[in-house]
Short mmCIF file of N, CA and C in Angstrom, two decimals:
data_model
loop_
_atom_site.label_atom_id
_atom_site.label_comp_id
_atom_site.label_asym_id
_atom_site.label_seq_id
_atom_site.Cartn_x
_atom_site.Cartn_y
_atom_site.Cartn_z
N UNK A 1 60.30 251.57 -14.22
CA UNK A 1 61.59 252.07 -14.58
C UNK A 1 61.65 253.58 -14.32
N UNK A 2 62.96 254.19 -13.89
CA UNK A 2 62.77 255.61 -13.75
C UNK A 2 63.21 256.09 -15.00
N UNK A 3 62.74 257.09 -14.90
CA UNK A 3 62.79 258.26 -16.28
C UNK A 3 64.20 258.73 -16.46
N UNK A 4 64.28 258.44 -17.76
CA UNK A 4 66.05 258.59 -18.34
C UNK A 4 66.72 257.17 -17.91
N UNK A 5 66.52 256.43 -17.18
CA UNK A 5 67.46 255.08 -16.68
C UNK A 5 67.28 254.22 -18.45
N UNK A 6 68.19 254.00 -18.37
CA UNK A 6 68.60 252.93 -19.57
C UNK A 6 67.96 251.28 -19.29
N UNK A 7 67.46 251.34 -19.32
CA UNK A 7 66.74 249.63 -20.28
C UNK A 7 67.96 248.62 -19.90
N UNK A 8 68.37 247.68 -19.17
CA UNK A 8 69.77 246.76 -19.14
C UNK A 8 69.19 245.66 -20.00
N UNK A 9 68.07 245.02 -20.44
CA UNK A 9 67.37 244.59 -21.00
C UNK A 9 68.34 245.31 -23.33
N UNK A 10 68.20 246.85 -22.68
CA UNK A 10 68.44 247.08 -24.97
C UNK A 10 69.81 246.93 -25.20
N UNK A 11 70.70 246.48 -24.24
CA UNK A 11 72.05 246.46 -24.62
C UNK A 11 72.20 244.83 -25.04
N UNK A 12 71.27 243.76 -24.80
CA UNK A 12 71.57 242.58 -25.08
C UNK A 12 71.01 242.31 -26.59
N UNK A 13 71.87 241.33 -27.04
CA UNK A 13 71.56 241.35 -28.63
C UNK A 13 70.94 240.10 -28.73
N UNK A 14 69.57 240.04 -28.61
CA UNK A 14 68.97 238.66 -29.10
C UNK A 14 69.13 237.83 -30.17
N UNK A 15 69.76 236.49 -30.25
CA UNK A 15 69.60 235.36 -31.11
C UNK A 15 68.80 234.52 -31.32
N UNK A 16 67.46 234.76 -32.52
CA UNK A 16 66.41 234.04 -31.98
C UNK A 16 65.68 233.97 -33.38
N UNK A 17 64.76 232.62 -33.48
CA UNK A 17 64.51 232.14 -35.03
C UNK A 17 63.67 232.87 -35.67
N UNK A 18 63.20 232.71 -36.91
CA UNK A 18 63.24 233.90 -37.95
C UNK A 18 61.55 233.25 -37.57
N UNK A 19 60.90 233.17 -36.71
CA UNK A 19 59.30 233.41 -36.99
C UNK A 19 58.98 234.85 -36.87
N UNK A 20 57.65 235.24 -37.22
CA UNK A 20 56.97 236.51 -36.97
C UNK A 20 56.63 236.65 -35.47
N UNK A 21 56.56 235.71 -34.95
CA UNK A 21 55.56 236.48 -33.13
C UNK A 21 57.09 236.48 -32.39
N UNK A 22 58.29 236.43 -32.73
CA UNK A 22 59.61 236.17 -31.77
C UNK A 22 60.01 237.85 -32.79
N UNK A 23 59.55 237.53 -34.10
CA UNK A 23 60.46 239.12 -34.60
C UNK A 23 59.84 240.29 -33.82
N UNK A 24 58.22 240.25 -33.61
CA UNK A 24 57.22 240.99 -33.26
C UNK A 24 57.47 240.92 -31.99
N UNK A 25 57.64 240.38 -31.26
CA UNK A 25 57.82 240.77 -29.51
C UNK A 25 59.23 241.38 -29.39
N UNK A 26 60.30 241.26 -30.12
CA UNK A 26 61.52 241.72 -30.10
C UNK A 26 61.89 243.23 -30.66
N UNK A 27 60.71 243.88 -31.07
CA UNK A 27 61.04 244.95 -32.16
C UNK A 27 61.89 245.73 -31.06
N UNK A 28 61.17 245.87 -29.70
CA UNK A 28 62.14 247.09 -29.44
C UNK A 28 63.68 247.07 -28.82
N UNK A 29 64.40 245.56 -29.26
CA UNK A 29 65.44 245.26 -28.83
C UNK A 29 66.26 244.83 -30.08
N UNK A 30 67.75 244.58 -30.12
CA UNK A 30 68.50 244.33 -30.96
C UNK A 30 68.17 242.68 -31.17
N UNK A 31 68.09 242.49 -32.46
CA UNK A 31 67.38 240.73 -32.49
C UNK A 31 68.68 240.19 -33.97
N UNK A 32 69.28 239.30 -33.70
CA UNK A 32 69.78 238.42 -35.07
C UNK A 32 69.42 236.69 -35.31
N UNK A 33 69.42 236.97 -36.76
CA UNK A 33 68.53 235.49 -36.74
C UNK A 33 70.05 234.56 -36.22
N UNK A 34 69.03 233.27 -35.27
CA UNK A 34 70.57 232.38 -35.23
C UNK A 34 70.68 231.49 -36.31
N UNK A 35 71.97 231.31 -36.54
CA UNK A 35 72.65 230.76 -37.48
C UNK A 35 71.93 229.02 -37.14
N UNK A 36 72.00 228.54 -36.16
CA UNK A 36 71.30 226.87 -36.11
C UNK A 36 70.44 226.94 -36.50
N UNK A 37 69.40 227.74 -36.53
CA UNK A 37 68.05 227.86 -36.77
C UNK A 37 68.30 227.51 -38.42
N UNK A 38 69.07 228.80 -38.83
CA UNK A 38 69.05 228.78 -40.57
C UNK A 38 69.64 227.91 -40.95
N UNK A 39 70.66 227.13 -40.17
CA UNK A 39 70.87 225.70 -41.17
C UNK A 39 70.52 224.93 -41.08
N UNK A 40 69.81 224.58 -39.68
CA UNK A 40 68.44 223.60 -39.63
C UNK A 40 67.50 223.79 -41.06
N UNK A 41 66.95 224.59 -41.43
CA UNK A 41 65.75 225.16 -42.35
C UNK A 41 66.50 224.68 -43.88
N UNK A 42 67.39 225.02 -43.75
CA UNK A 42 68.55 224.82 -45.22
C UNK A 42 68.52 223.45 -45.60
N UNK A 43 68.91 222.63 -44.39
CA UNK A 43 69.38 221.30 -44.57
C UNK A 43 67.83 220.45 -44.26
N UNK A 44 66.93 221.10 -44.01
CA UNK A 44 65.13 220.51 -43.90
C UNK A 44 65.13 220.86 -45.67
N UNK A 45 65.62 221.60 -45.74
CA UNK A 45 65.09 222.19 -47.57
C UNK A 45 65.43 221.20 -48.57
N UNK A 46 66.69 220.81 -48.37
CA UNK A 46 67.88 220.12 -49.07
C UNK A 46 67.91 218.45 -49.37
N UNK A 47 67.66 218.48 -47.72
CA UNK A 47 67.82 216.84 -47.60
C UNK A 47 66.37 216.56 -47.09
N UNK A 48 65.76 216.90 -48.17
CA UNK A 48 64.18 216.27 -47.52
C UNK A 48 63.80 214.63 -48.14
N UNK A 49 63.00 213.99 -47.65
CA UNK A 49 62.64 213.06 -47.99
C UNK A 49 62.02 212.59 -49.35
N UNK A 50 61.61 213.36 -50.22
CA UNK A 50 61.08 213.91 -51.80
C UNK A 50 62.76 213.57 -52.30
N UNK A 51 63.85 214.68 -52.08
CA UNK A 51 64.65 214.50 -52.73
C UNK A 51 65.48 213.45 -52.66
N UNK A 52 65.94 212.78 -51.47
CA UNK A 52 66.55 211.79 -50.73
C UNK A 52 65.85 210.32 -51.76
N UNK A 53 64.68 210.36 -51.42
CA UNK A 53 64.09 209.36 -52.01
C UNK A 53 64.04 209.03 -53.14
N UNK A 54 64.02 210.22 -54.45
CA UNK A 54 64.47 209.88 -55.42
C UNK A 54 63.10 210.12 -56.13
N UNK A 55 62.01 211.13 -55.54
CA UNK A 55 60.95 210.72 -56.11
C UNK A 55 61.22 212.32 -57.02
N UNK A 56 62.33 212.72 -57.21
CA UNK A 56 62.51 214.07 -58.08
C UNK A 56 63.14 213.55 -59.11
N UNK A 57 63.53 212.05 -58.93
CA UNK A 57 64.21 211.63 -60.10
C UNK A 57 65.45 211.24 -60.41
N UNK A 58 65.89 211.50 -59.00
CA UNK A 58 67.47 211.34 -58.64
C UNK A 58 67.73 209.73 -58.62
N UNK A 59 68.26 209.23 -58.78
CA UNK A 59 68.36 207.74 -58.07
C UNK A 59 69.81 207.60 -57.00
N UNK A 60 70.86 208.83 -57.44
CA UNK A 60 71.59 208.73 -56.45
C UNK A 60 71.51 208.73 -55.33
N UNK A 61 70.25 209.66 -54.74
CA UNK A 61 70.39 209.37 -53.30
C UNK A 61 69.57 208.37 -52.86
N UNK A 62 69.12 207.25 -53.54
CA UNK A 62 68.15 205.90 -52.78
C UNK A 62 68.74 205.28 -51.85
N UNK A 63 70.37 204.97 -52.35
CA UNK A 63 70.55 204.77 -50.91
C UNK A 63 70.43 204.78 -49.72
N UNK A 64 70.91 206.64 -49.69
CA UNK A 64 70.84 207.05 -48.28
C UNK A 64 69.47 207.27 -47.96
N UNK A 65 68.42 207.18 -49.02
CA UNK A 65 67.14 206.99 -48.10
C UNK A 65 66.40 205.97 -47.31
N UNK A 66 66.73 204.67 -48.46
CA UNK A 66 67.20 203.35 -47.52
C UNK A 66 67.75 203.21 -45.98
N UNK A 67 68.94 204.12 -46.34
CA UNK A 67 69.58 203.99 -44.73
C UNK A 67 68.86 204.55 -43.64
N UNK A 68 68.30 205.74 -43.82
CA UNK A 68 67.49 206.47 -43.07
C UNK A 68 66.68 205.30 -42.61
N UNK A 69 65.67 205.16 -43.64
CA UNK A 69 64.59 204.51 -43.60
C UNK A 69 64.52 203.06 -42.49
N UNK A 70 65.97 202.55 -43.09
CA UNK A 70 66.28 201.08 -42.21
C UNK A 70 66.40 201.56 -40.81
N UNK A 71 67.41 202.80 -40.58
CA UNK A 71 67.62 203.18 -39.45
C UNK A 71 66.69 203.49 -38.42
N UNK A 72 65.54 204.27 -38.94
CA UNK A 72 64.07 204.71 -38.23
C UNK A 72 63.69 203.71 -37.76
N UNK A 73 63.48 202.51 -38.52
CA UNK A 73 62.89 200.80 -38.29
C UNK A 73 63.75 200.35 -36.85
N UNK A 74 64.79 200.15 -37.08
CA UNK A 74 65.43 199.58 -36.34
C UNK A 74 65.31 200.75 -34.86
N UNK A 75 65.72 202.03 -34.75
CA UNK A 75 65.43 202.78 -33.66
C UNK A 75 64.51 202.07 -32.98
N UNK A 76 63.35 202.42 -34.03
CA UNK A 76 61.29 202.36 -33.47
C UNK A 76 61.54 200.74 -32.80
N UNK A 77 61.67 199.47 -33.84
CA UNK A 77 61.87 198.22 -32.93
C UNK A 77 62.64 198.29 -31.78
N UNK A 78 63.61 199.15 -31.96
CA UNK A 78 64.74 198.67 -30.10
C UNK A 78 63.69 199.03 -29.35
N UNK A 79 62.92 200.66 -29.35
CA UNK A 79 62.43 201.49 -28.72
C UNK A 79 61.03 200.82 -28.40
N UNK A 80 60.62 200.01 -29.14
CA UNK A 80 59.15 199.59 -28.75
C UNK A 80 59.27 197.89 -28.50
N UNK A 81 60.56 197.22 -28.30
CA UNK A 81 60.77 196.15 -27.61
C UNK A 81 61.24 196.18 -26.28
N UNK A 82 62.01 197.29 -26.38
CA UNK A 82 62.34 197.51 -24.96
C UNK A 82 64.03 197.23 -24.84
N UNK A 83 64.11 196.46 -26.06
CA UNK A 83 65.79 196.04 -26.05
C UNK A 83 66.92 197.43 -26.28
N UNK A 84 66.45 198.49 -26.61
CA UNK A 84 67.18 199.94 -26.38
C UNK A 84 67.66 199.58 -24.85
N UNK A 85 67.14 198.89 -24.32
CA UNK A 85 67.35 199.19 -22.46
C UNK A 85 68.95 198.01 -21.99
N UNK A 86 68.83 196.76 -23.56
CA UNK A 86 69.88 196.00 -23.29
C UNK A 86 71.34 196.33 -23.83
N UNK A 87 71.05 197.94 -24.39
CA UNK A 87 72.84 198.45 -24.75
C UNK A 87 73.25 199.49 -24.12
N UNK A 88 74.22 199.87 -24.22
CA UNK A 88 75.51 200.54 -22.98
C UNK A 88 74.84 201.71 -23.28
N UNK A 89 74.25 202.15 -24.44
CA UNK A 89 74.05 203.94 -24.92
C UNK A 89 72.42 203.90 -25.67
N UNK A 90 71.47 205.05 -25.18
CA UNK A 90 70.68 204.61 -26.03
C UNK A 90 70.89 205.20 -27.35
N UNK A 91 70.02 204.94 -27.78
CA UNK A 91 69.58 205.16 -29.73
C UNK A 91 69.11 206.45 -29.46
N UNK A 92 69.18 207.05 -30.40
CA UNK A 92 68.39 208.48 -30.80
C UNK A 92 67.51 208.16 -31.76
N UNK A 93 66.56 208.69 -31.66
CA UNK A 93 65.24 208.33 -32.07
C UNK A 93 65.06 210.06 -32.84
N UNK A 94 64.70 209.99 -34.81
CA UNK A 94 64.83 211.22 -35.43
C UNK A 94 63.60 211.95 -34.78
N UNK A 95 63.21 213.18 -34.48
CA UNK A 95 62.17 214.15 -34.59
C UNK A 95 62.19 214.99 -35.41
N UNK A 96 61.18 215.39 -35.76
CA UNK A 96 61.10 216.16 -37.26
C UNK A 96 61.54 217.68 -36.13
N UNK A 97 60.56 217.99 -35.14
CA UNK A 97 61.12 219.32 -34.37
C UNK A 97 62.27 219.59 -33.94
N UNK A 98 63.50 218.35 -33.99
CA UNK A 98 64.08 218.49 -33.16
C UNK A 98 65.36 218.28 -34.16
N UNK A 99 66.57 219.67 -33.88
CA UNK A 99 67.84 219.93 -34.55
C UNK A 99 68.60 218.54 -34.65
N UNK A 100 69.54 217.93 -35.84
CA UNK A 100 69.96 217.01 -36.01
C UNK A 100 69.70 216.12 -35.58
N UNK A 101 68.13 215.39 -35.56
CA UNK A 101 68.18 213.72 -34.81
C UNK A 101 68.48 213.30 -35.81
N UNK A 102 68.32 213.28 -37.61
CA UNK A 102 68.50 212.12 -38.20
C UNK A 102 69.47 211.91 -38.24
N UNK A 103 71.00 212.95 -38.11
CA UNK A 103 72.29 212.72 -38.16
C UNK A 103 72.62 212.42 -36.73
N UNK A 104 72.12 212.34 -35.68
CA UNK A 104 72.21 211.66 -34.26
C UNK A 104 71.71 210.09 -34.08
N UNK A 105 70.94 210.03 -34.40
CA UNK A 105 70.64 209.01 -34.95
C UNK A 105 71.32 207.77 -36.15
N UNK A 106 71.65 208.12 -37.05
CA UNK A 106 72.87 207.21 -37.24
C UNK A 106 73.94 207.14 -36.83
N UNK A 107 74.40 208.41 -36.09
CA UNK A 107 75.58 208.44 -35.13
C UNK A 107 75.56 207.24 -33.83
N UNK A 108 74.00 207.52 -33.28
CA UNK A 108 74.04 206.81 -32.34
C UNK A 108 73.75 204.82 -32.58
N UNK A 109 73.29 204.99 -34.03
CA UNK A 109 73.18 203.67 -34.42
C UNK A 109 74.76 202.81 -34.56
N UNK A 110 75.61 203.81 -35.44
CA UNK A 110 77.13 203.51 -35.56
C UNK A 110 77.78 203.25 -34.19
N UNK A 111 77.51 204.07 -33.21
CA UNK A 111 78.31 203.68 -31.94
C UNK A 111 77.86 202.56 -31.10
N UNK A 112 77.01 202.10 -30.91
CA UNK A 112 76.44 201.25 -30.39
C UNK A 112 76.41 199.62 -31.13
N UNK A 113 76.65 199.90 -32.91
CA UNK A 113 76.40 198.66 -33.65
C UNK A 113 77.31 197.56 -33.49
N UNK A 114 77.84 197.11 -32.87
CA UNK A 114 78.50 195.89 -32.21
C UNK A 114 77.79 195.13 -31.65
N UNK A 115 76.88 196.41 -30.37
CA UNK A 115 76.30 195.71 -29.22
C UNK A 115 75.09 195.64 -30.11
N UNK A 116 74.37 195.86 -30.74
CA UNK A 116 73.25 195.65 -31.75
C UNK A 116 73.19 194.30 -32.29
N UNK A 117 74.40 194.01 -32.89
CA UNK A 117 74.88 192.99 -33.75
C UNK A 117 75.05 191.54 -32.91
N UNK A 118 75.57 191.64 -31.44
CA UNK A 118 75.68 190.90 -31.00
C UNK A 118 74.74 190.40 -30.21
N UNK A 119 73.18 192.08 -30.06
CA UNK A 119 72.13 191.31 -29.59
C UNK A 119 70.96 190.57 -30.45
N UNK A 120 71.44 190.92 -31.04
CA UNK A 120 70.54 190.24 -32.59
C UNK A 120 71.11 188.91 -33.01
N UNK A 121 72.87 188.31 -32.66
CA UNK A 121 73.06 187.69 -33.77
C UNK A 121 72.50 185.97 -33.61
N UNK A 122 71.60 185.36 -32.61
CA UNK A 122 71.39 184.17 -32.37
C UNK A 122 69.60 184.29 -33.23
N UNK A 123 69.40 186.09 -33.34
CA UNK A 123 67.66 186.16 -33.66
C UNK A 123 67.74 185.74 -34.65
#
């Protein structure tokens, strides 16, 4: 770089998740935490499987841990029969790394559940 030239690099404002080695490589640039990141972390906090489940004491949410739970089953069977391959859309399959699969995942269970229903209904 020549001497006195401005950096085109310090005018950009980085959006980037709240670890230490991303804050630490960024010091000498403008950095804000992103907002997906923090409501990813919020809603990992919130809706974890402890509370969902009911093992804090709740019983309201057994349900929806049920549903989860049924839902994972059913994903993992399409996905490891191979019958994911006999509907129009596949399934989303949850990852713990990965931003909204469990709410993609029943999304993608809901859109598809016809063709589910109708490949199941002679089993």
């Amino acid at each position: 770089m020549i001497p006195g030239e401005v950096n085109p690099l310090s005018k950009v404002i980085w959006g980037t998740d709240q670890g230490s080695n991303i804050k630490k490589a960024s010091e000498q640039n403008t950095r804000v935490n992103c907002a997906a990141h923090m409501i990813s972390n919020i809603l990992k906090a919130t809706i974890d499987n402890k509370f969902i489940s009911g093992e804090d004491g709740s019983s309201v949410t057994v349900p929806i841990f049920k549903l989860i739970q049924a839902a994972k089953a059913l994903v993992g069977y399409m996905k490891g029969t191979g019958d994911n391959n006999k509907i129009s859309k596949t399934l989303i399959q949850e990852l713990e790394i990965r931003w909204n699969t469990r709410l993609l995942m029943i999304i993608s269970i809901e859109e598809q559940f016809q063709e589910i229903k109708d490949l199941y209904k002679d089993g």
